[in-house]
């Protein structure tokens, strides 16, 4: 039971933490940098470095990309709103961060992490040199499932978060103890990539691919499933299946019959099949990692921005085996207006950025490259039949920035590693959620100097699958057709080039052409109501003040307070409209000075009320 001394110390810790936040509030001016070393923080405020790192993850402050330990407020108006939001929920916020705190502890003990090898009863030490906290946690969970008697484990983690790094560590652990491991992939390019990475880790690897003699003396083998199905199978204690959403194929299913005593690990970003089939007949358990948004917030994935561009009419395209018939789909996507939009959207939204284009077939991909070249954009095409040397030369020039656009047909959907890629053009409609997320994943890897990944959707995939960053529920078990909607968003909002919020009608997608698409939030939903009020004021000839006051009433009726971001949006919107209407309908600039002060005071009062309710005295007078 917690004694009085513990309670006192906990109360002191919380007050120190609040003091630290308010200290930042006072000393860090808008858009400027200040040196705050961890040692100084600990010395002055007795704040453990863990909480500083939580603050960094929460993006209240963020580490500068330079070499100096400086921190900057990650907000346009940080000195009130950001501090208030965290202060208002400090107690609940800290309580909800157990997973992050545990990850920080494990990171500090990287050299001491011991994982039980499920292949035998021996143990191995995870080096932790290349592994991130969530990867180490994933390995620990996998071994835990094996130890519990779950022979076949399916592991899910989003594209770009390092699934290969994770299972390569497991392979290395087995190799060091002379255990036999077989890694199975569905494309020959992945065989080469995995082999190279394992060699760098000191693993002696054999390959089972067409046109090459197999050296069965190697205890670790990387095999193409097509070649493996026609060759003698090597001995193995552990079978790892990469991109295991393909594992429902008969060639994969036979592996469970051939290796009845081996343990299995399947890894994928999308444990989902077009048919709705489950994986429970092959795997005993599913381990699901963090959501894509969690990875983005923690800096492991890049922010992404979706743009709705062309929306092709696919009503005449037949389907086979759950997806569109390629020939018919290609004819639709070769339409002149769609081809024109693909080039124009690139030139309008992300000109000069390194971009990967996904085409339907070779003819379609080559035609897009031709259109880009006609527009003066350096572009090239690759597909599975492109000679290896030529393909490597093209991708090398792409990485160097010599070629700006590379169009491909099902060759850069999995395993391609180029974090600096800034944009993708989706010109290949598909019913496959896995293929969609693989395509989008090419632009989600973070890189130095890269602010965001840009997604130009010329295939209407946001209508089919939703935005790539929405949270999805994964399951081992079959997904009923009527539940497929659970994998899609309820709605989105659009932002035009002026930053004005637009409502999205999914039945009229052309209305938001070339606009940003973002998931709807409470604040955005409220601002959509504000846009309705503005339209009414303009239509009826009211003063613009009318829209503002009605919005204030609307928010107050919900017992809420207008946030600083909402106020700034409204101010910018009405200030611009004031230049277009008659003087007696406009809002005088002086009006905003007083309203800004009123909103600031209201937020301060709300903060003080929260302090009073929690019986926590504010350490500073602000």
XYZ file of C-alpha atoms in Angstrom:
622
model
C 0.000 0.000 0.000
C 1.226 3.490 -0.784
C 2.350 5.301 2.376
C 2.194 9.041 3.096
C 5.846 9.560 2.116
C 5.235 7.998 -1.304
C 2.154 10.152 -1.832
C 4.102 13.264 -0.877
C 6.946 12.352 -3.237
C 4.512 11.675 -6.071
C 2.825 15.038 -5.507
C 6.231 16.716 -5.494
C 7.171 14.953 -8.719
C 4.032 16.146 -10.462
C 4.567 19.717 -9.323
C 8.171 19.548 -10.560
C 6.894 18.288 -13.897
C 4.343 21.089 -14.174
C 7.038 23.565 -13.237
C 9.208 22.261 -16.024
C 6.419 22.690 -18.593
C 5.652 26.198 -17.452
C 9.360 26.981 -17.443
C 9.462 26.047 -21.131
C 6.344 28.158 -21.654
C 8.155 31.185 -20.290
C 11.640 30.879 -21.769
C 11.013 29.657 -25.313
C 9.846 32.485 -27.571
C 7.860 31.822 -30.716
C 9.829 30.016 -33.474
C 13.173 30.260 -31.679
C 15.679 27.821 -30.231
C 17.018 27.504 -26.711
C 19.687 25.197 -25.318
C 18.143 22.795 -22.786
C 20.425 19.886 -21.947
C 19.002 16.912 -20.081
C 21.489 17.490 -17.277
C 20.186 21.004 -16.653
C 16.602 19.789 -16.687
C 17.348 17.080 -14.142
C 19.399 19.449 -11.977
C 16.888 22.303 -11.833
C 13.572 20.466 -11.939
C 14.394 16.891 -10.950
C 12.609 15.730 -14.125
C 13.702 12.259 -15.262
C 14.962 12.204 -18.865
C 12.161 9.729 -19.656
C 9.602 12.513 -19.403
C 11.667 14.806 -21.577
C 11.625 12.089 -24.222
C 7.885 11.698 -23.826
C 7.537 15.396 -24.439
C 9.624 15.021 -27.572
C 7.409 12.169 -28.763
C 4.289 14.171 -27.963
C 5.696 16.955 -30.147
C 5.153 19.633 -27.521
C 8.819 20.285 -28.194
C 10.980 18.630 -30.804
C 14.670 17.933 -31.213
C 16.305 20.128 -33.793
C 17.812 18.286 -36.778
C 21.129 20.061 -36.192
C 24.020 18.824 -34.099
C 23.277 21.012 -31.050
C 20.968 19.802 -28.293
C 18.267 22.409 -28.755
C 14.523 22.154 -28.569
C 11.843 24.070 -30.392
C 8.141 24.405 -29.762
C 6.339 22.449 -32.478
C 3.416 24.831 -32.804
C 2.593 28.135 -34.443
C 1.253 29.442 -31.127
C 3.031 27.355 -28.513
C 3.209 29.677 -25.521
C -0.388 29.127 -24.447
C -2.266 26.416 -26.223
C 0.275 23.595 -26.313
C 1.295 24.023 -22.692
C -2.336 24.257 -21.585
C -3.373 21.113 -23.405
C -0.709 19.053 -21.692
C -1.119 20.712 -18.301
C -4.859 20.102 -18.404
C -4.375 16.370 -18.777
C -0.970 15.816 -17.160
C -2.119 13.212 -14.694
C -4.085 11.169 -17.236
C -1.378 11.635 -19.847
C 1.394 10.235 -17.669
C -0.792 7.324 -16.590
C -1.461 6.398 -20.199
C 2.159 6.225 -21.275
C 3.203 2.945 -19.626
C 4.128 1.366 -22.917
C 6.385 4.256 -23.907
C 8.078 4.365 -20.521
C 8.703 0.617 -20.720
C 10.211 1.063 -24.174
C 12.560 3.742 -22.830
C 13.641 1.455 -20.007
C 14.296 -1.377 -22.433
C 16.267 0.925 -24.704
C 18.571 1.819 -21.816
C 19.087 -1.890 -21.124
C 19.561 -2.939 -24.745
C 22.715 -4.887 -23.999
C 20.992 -6.799 -21.204
C 17.887 -7.971 -23.058
C 17.706 -11.757 -22.966
C 15.281 -13.626 -25.189
C 14.517 -17.322 -24.814
C 15.122 -19.135 -28.083
C 11.952 -21.033 -28.917
C 13.801 -23.419 -31.217
C 15.648 -24.891 -28.214
C 15.741 -24.197 -24.509
C 18.924 -22.117 -24.850
C 19.064 -18.340 -24.627
C 20.491 -15.607 -26.828
C 21.328 -11.982 -26.236
C 19.835 -9.400 -28.550
C 22.540 -6.922 -29.498
C 20.170 -3.967 -29.821
C 22.621 -2.157 -32.078
C 20.190 -1.898 -35.013
C 16.931 -2.639 -33.268
C 14.390 -0.041 -32.219
C 12.406 -0.544 -28.994
C 9.285 -1.785 -30.785
C 11.376 -4.284 -32.775
C 12.906 -5.699 -29.595
C 9.445 -5.871 -28.045
C 8.202 -7.663 -31.155
C 10.961 -10.273 -30.939
C 10.228 -10.819 -27.254
C 6.503 -11.311 -27.999
C 7.247 -13.773 -30.803
C 9.473 -15.898 -28.564
C 6.895 -15.680 -25.805
C 4.220 -17.102 -28.116
C 6.529 -19.921 -29.200
C 7.341 -20.669 -25.576
C 3.601 -20.871 -24.832
C 3.336 -23.640 -27.431
C 2.047 -21.538 -30.347
C 4.040 -23.186 -33.150
C 2.985 -20.804 -35.950
C 2.984 -17.075 -35.206
C 1.794 -14.303 -37.537
C 3.402 -10.890 -36.913
C 1.920 -7.651 -38.296
C 3.816 -4.372 -38.594
C 3.233 -1.477 -41.071
C 5.244 -1.103 -44.267
C 8.484 0.774 -43.668
C 8.893 -0.053 -39.977
C 11.543 -2.754 -40.390
C 9.965 -6.217 -40.504
C 13.031 -7.537 -42.351
C 15.362 -6.106 -39.694
C 13.270 -7.822 -37.034
C 13.269 -11.323 -38.510
C 16.904 -11.020 -39.634
C 17.810 -10.590 -35.957
C 15.969 -13.817 -35.186
C 17.827 -15.526 -38.043
C 21.150 -14.254 -36.695
C 20.308 -15.643 -33.262
C 19.571 -19.055 -34.777
C 22.695 -18.997 -36.950
C 24.922 -18.251 -33.958
C 23.618 -21.413 -32.303
C 23.840 -23.546 -35.452
C 20.056 -23.736 -35.934
C 18.622 -24.354 -39.390
C 16.451 -21.568 -40.772
C 14.525 -21.292 -44.045
C 13.279 -17.874 -45.229
C 10.621 -18.007 -47.957
C 9.733 -15.063 -50.213
C 7.587 -14.697 -53.322
C 9.925 -12.571 -55.477
C 13.522 -13.131 -56.533
C 14.420 -9.489 -55.786
C 13.591 -10.094 -52.127
C 15.938 -13.103 -52.066
C 18.863 -10.875 -53.025
C 17.907 -8.074 -50.619
C 17.496 -10.351 -47.596
C 20.687 -12.249 -48.451
C 22.758 -9.040 -48.591
C 21.426 -7.862 -45.224
C 22.109 -11.209 -43.559
C 25.673 -11.296 -44.935
C 26.237 -7.866 -43.347
C 25.197 -9.413 -40.020
C 27.765 -12.171 -40.453
C 25.309 -14.912 -41.473
C 26.493 -17.469 -44.039
C 23.509 -17.718 -46.402
C 22.486 -20.045 -49.189
C 19.971 -19.261 -51.914
C 17.311 -21.369 -53.579
C 16.479 -19.593 -56.822
C 16.065 -20.553 -60.477
C 19.251 -21.055 -62.486
C 21.471 -21.506 -59.441
C 22.765 -24.684 -57.796
C 21.696 -25.062 -54.178
C 24.327 -25.470 -51.465
C 22.409 -27.498 -48.882
C 25.326 -27.326 -46.440
C 24.329 -23.756 -45.523
C 22.166 -23.831 -42.406
C 20.360 -20.610 -43.396
C 18.601 -20.596 -46.780
C 16.645 -17.826 -48.515
C 14.269 -19.283 -51.091
C 11.910 -18.124 -53.790
C 8.656 -20.035 -53.221
C 8.361 -20.772 -56.956
C 11.799 -22.434 -57.083
C 11.482 -24.087 -53.661
C 8.293 -25.864 -54.733
C 10.286 -27.598 -57.513
C 13.426 -28.465 -55.520
C 14.387 -30.654 -52.595
C 13.578 -28.845 -49.377
C 16.442 -28.128 -46.946
C 16.282 -29.162 -43.311
C 14.889 -26.428 -41.066
C 13.924 -25.833 -37.449
C 12.339 -22.479 -38.227
C 10.445 -21.322 -41.333
C 10.065 -17.555 -41.848
C 7.544 -16.447 -44.479
C 7.978 -12.870 -45.674
C 4.880 -11.002 -46.914
C 2.846 -13.904 -45.571
C -0.489 -12.520 -46.769
C 0.464 -14.676 -49.817
C 0.668 -17.786 -47.632
C -2.833 -19.021 -48.522
C -1.458 -20.268 -51.862
C -1.076 -24.043 -52.158
C 2.719 -23.817 -52.569
C 2.959 -22.173 -49.150
C 0.462 -24.454 -47.405
C 2.588 -27.500 -48.279
C 5.363 -26.132 -46.076
C 3.344 -26.990 -42.964
C 3.106 -30.582 -44.209
C 6.788 -30.788 -45.138
C 7.972 -29.342 -41.806
C 5.553 -30.742 -39.186
C 7.975 -30.177 -36.288
C 9.344 -26.756 -37.259
C 8.252 -23.445 -35.872
C 6.768 -20.872 -38.263
C 6.924 -17.070 -38.315
C 4.895 -15.124 -40.872
C 5.410 -11.369 -41.250
C 3.210 -8.913 -43.139
C 1.895 -5.372 -43.014
C -1.599 -6.500 -44.013
C -2.968 -9.804 -42.713
C -5.976 -9.513 -45.010
C -7.157 -11.322 -48.140
C -9.443 -10.079 -50.920
C -11.605 -13.156 -50.427
C -12.020 -12.364 -46.733
C -10.293 -15.665 -45.831
C -8.658 -15.878 -42.451
C -5.224 -17.214 -41.545
C -6.352 -19.259 -38.548
C -5.874 -22.523 -40.468
C -2.133 -21.798 -40.775
C -1.208 -19.654 -37.775
C -1.958 -20.165 -34.100
C -1.724 -16.540 -32.998
C -1.479 -12.989 -34.331
C 0.750 -10.251 -32.886
C -0.340 -6.753 -33.929
C 2.068 -3.844 -33.573
C 1.306 -0.163 -32.998
C -0.975 1.690 -35.408
C 0.442 3.668 -38.332
C -0.406 6.914 -36.531
C 1.615 5.829 -33.488
C 4.610 5.137 -35.709
C 4.204 8.548 -37.361
C 3.867 10.397 -34.049
C 7.016 8.739 -32.723
C 8.978 9.655 -35.844
C 9.436 6.100 -37.155
C 7.304 6.841 -40.220
C 6.982 10.047 -42.213
C 3.920 12.277 -42.209
C 1.919 11.789 -45.393
C -0.464 14.007 -47.331
C -3.119 12.535 -49.600
C -4.365 14.394 -52.682
C -7.484 13.366 -54.567
C -6.671 13.694 -58.267
C -8.385 11.711 -61.037
C -11.284 9.416 -60.195
C -11.678 6.901 -63.041
C -15.039 5.334 -63.858
C -14.487 1.609 -63.267
C -18.099 0.514 -63.605
C -17.410 -1.231 -66.940
C -14.291 -3.064 -65.732
C -14.897 -6.721 -64.931
C -13.311 -8.477 -61.959
C -11.503 -11.805 -61.716
C -10.287 -13.467 -58.522
C -11.404 -10.438 -56.525
C -9.522 -7.757 -58.496
C -9.940 -5.861 -61.743
C -9.184 -7.585 -65.065
C -5.857 -6.076 -66.133
C -6.583 -5.596 -69.842
C -9.896 -3.806 -69.313
C -8.437 -1.743 -66.470
C -5.524 -0.630 -68.634
C -7.889 0.583 -71.364
C -9.739 2.747 -68.855
C -6.567 4.198 -67.330
C -5.121 4.986 -70.794
C -7.935 7.484 -71.315
C -6.437 10.772 -72.477
C -8.039 12.894 -69.744
C -6.721 10.604 -66.964
C -3.227 10.503 -68.499
C -3.251 14.290 -68.759
C -4.335 14.646 -65.112
C -1.491 12.395 -63.931
C 1.168 14.681 -65.400
C -0.635 17.916 -64.489
C -1.210 16.887 -60.864
C 2.507 16.116 -60.532
C 3.493 19.477 -62.009
C 0.998 21.350 -59.862
C 1.497 19.618 -56.505
C 5.023 18.172 -56.359
C 7.106 19.327 -59.339
C 10.724 18.177 -59.271
C 10.213 15.724 -56.399
C 11.447 12.127 -56.639
C 8.320 10.168 -57.483
C 7.344 6.519 -57.987
C 4.422 5.822 -60.336
C 2.403 2.593 -60.189
C 0.942 1.500 -63.525
C -1.559 -1.166 -64.533
C 0.571 -2.957 -67.140
C 3.656 -2.359 -69.272
C 1.785 -0.461 -72.002
C 0.163 1.846 -69.468
C 3.414 2.455 -67.580
C 5.400 3.229 -70.728
C 2.712 5.617 -71.965
C 2.859 7.537 -68.677
C 6.646 7.796 -68.983
C 6.206 9.109 -72.537
C 3.767 11.774 -71.285
C 6.168 12.854 -68.551
C 9.037 13.146 -71.010
C 6.887 15.241 -73.360
C 6.288 17.571 -70.411
C 10.061 17.886 -69.841
C 10.214 15.577 -66.803
C 13.041 13.016 -66.649
C 11.242 9.678 -66.319
C 11.894 5.960 -66.922
C 9.944 2.685 -66.862
C 10.842 -0.666 -65.254
C 9.031 -3.964 -64.915
C 9.855 -7.583 -64.077
C 11.287 -8.174 -67.570
C 13.597 -5.166 -67.524
C 17.181 -6.532 -67.610
C 18.712 -6.533 -64.149
C 21.623 -4.244 -65.078
C 19.309 -1.749 -66.753
C 16.894 -1.788 -63.827
C 19.701 -1.224 -61.309
C 21.086 1.646 -63.416
C 17.668 3.327 -63.565
C 17.082 2.984 -59.830
C 20.615 4.234 -59.135
C 19.982 7.366 -61.215
C 16.633 7.749 -59.440
C 18.318 7.676 -56.032
C 20.876 10.240 -57.222
C 18.126 12.576 -58.414
C 19.109 12.335 -62.091
C 15.767 10.691 -62.887
C 12.804 12.337 -61.174
C 10.029 9.851 -61.993
C 10.172 6.050 -62.170
C 7.072 4.233 -63.395
C 6.797 0.536 -62.644
C 4.510 -2.474 -62.859
C 4.464 -4.556 -59.664
C 8.216 -4.290 -59.126
C 8.525 -1.545 -56.467
C 5.586 -2.598 -54.315
C 7.581 -4.651 -51.786
C 11.124 -4.543 -50.495
C 12.286 -1.408 -52.331
C 14.328 0.708 -49.932
C 14.612 4.404 -50.812
C 13.496 6.535 -47.825
C 14.261 9.767 -49.695
C 11.388 9.119 -52.131
C 9.107 12.142 -51.766
C 5.950 11.176 -53.666
C 3.977 8.319 -55.181
C 1.435 8.476 -57.987
C -1.275 5.843 -57.676
C -2.410 5.141 -61.238
C -3.318 1.502 -60.665
C -6.821 0.900 -59.231
C -7.029 -2.255 -57.126
C -9.400 -4.028 -54.801
C -6.408 -5.288 -52.811
C -5.887 -3.448 -49.539
C -2.451 -5.075 -49.232
C -1.306 -3.752 -52.606
C -2.646 -0.284 -51.818
C -0.783 -0.035 -48.510
C 2.378 -1.456 -50.084
C 2.296 1.232 -52.792
C 1.689 4.021 -50.289
C 4.376 2.595 -48.008
C 7.087 3.484 -50.543
C 6.824 7.122 -49.462
C 6.329 6.692 -45.715
C 9.918 6.031 -44.693
C 11.487 9.064 -42.958
C 14.695 10.610 -44.275
C 16.941 13.575 -43.493
C 15.342 16.787 -44.749
C 12.120 15.050 -45.773
C 9.099 16.831 -44.273
C 6.350 14.592 -45.626
C 5.433 11.973 -48.181
C 3.000 13.048 -50.897
C 0.378 10.679 -52.312
C -1.247 11.653 -55.617
C -4.263 9.367 -55.961
C -5.231 9.126 -59.624
C -6.958 5.772 -59.120
C -9.698 6.629 -56.625
C -8.093 4.331 -54.045
C -9.052 6.610 -51.156
C -12.674 5.852 -52.034
C -12.011 2.115 -52.112
C -9.759 1.741 -49.055
C -9.739 5.045 -47.168
C -6.700 7.128 -46.308
C -3.545 5.149 -45.590
C -3.186 6.472 -42.030
C -6.520 5.341 -40.612
C -6.442 2.735 -37.847
C -7.478 -0.732 -38.996
C -8.427 -3.805 -37.009
C -6.516 -6.929 -38.043
C -7.600 -10.465 -37.262
C -6.514 -14.074 -37.824
C -10.069 -15.029 -38.552
C -12.178 -14.675 -41.711
C -13.613 -11.210 -42.365
C -17.245 -11.209 -43.394
C -18.031 -9.167 -46.456
C -20.412 -6.953 -44.513
C -17.598 -6.094 -42.093
C -15.175 -4.936 -44.787
C -16.403 -1.417 -44.089
C -14.648 -1.715 -40.722
C -11.359 -1.370 -42.610
C -12.465 1.944 -44.146
C -12.921 5.431 -42.701
C -16.263 7.025 -42.001
C -15.370 10.323 -43.697
C -12.690 12.813 -44.655
C -12.473 16.543 -45.165
C -10.615 18.362 -47.926
C -8.357 21.422 -47.811
C -8.081 23.510 -50.961
C -4.911 25.352 -52.038
C -5.892 28.312 -49.832
C -6.297 26.066 -46.785
C -10.105 26.395 -46.747
C -11.919 23.365 -45.346
C -14.292 21.633 -47.736
C -16.826 18.908 -47.035
C -16.252 15.693 -48.979
C -19.089 14.009 -50.849
C -17.899 10.530 -51.816
C -20.494 10.429 -54.609
C -19.006 13.585 -56.167
C -15.218 13.161 -55.764
C -14.458 15.547 -58.656
C -15.449 18.415 -56.359
C -12.266 17.894 -54.317
C -9.915 17.268 -57.245
C -6.259 18.092 -56.430
C -7.194 18.947 -52.825
C -5.609 17.589 -49.657
C -7.603 14.890 -47.898
C -7.383 14.578 -44.117
C -9.316 12.422 -41.632
C -12.129 14.333 -40.008
C -11.583 15.426 -36.383
C -13.754 17.183 -33.811
C -12.154 20.552 -34.572
C -12.452 20.085 -38.349
C -16.059 18.988 -38.023
C -16.806 22.159 -36.063
C -15.054 24.300 -38.671
C -17.160 22.674 -41.391
C -20.128 24.100 -39.502
C -18.379 27.470 -39.506
C -18.069 27.304 -43.315
C -21.823 26.712 -43.475
C -22.385 29.811 -41.344
C -20.103 31.830 -43.627
C -22.027 30.674 -46.698
C -25.321 31.672 -45.090
C -23.963 35.101 -44.150
C -22.726 35.720 -47.705
C -25.941 34.422 -49.293
C -28.242 36.471 -47.068
C -26.061 39.589 -47.147
C -25.374 39.570 -43.380
C -22.348 41.124 -41.737
C -19.450 38.728 -41.386
C -19.585 39.280 -37.613
C -22.785 37.267 -37.721
C -20.965 34.085 -38.782
C -18.354 34.528 -36.053
C -20.821 35.146 -33.215
C -23.048 32.249 -34.272
C -20.002 29.980 -34.262
C -19.068 31.127 -30.739
C -22.604 30.317 -29.602
C -22.417 26.924 -31.303
C -19.195 26.006 -29.475
C -20.421 27.319 -26.122
C -23.620 25.268 -26.433
C -21.371 22.201 -26.490
C -19.671 23.532 -23.348
C -16.399 23.822 -25.204
C -13.875 26.608 -25.737
C -12.607 27.718 -29.134
C -9.044 26.558 -29.547
C -6.291 28.856 -30.710
C -6.044 26.956 -33.991
C -9.775 27.346 -34.655
C -9.619 31.045 -33.852
C -6.668 31.583 -36.177
C -8.462 29.776 -39.011
C -11.605 31.869 -38.539
C -9.612 35.086 -38.299
C -7.709 34.359 -41.509
C -10.892 33.324 -43.344
C -13.014 36.313 -42.328
C -10.158 38.798 -42.749
C -9.808 37.707 -46.370
C -13.559 37.811 -46.988
C -13.638 41.318 -45.496
C -11.588 42.510 -48.479
C -14.299 41.232 -50.853
C -17.498 42.556 -49.267
C -18.901 46.035 -48.753
C -17.256 48.007 -45.901
C -20.354 47.858 -43.686
C -20.344 44.031 -43.914
C -16.602 43.655 -43.254
C -14.758 43.092 -39.958
C -12.384 45.834 -38.811
C -8.836 44.582 -38.019
C -9.091 46.046 -34.501
C -11.899 43.599 -33.757
C -9.462 40.687 -33.877
C -7.120 42.272 -31.341
C -9.819 42.293 -28.673
C -11.168 38.849 -29.622
C -7.675 37.363 -29.532
C -7.234 38.733 -26.028
C -10.652 37.403 -24.978
C -9.943 33.916 -26.327
C -6.541 33.867 -24.612
C -8.113 34.866 -21.294
C -10.834 32.229 -21.676
C -8.234 29.527 -22.226
C -6.247 30.760 -19.234
C -9.379 30.650 -17.043
C -10.100 27.116 -18.194
C -6.559 26.105 -17.302
C -6.827 27.697 -13.863
C -10.135 25.934 -13.304
C -8.466 22.617 -14.037
C -5.694 23.471 -11.589
C -8.299 24.212 -8.921
C -10.211 21.003 -9.576
C -7.018 18.988 -9.213
C -5.903 20.994 -6.173
C -2.630 21.732 -7.936
C -1.207 25.190 -7.504
C 0.296 26.740 -10.640
C 4.054 27.161 -9.968
C 4.261 30.404 -11.942
C 2.000 33.334 -12.586
C 1.592 33.659 -16.333
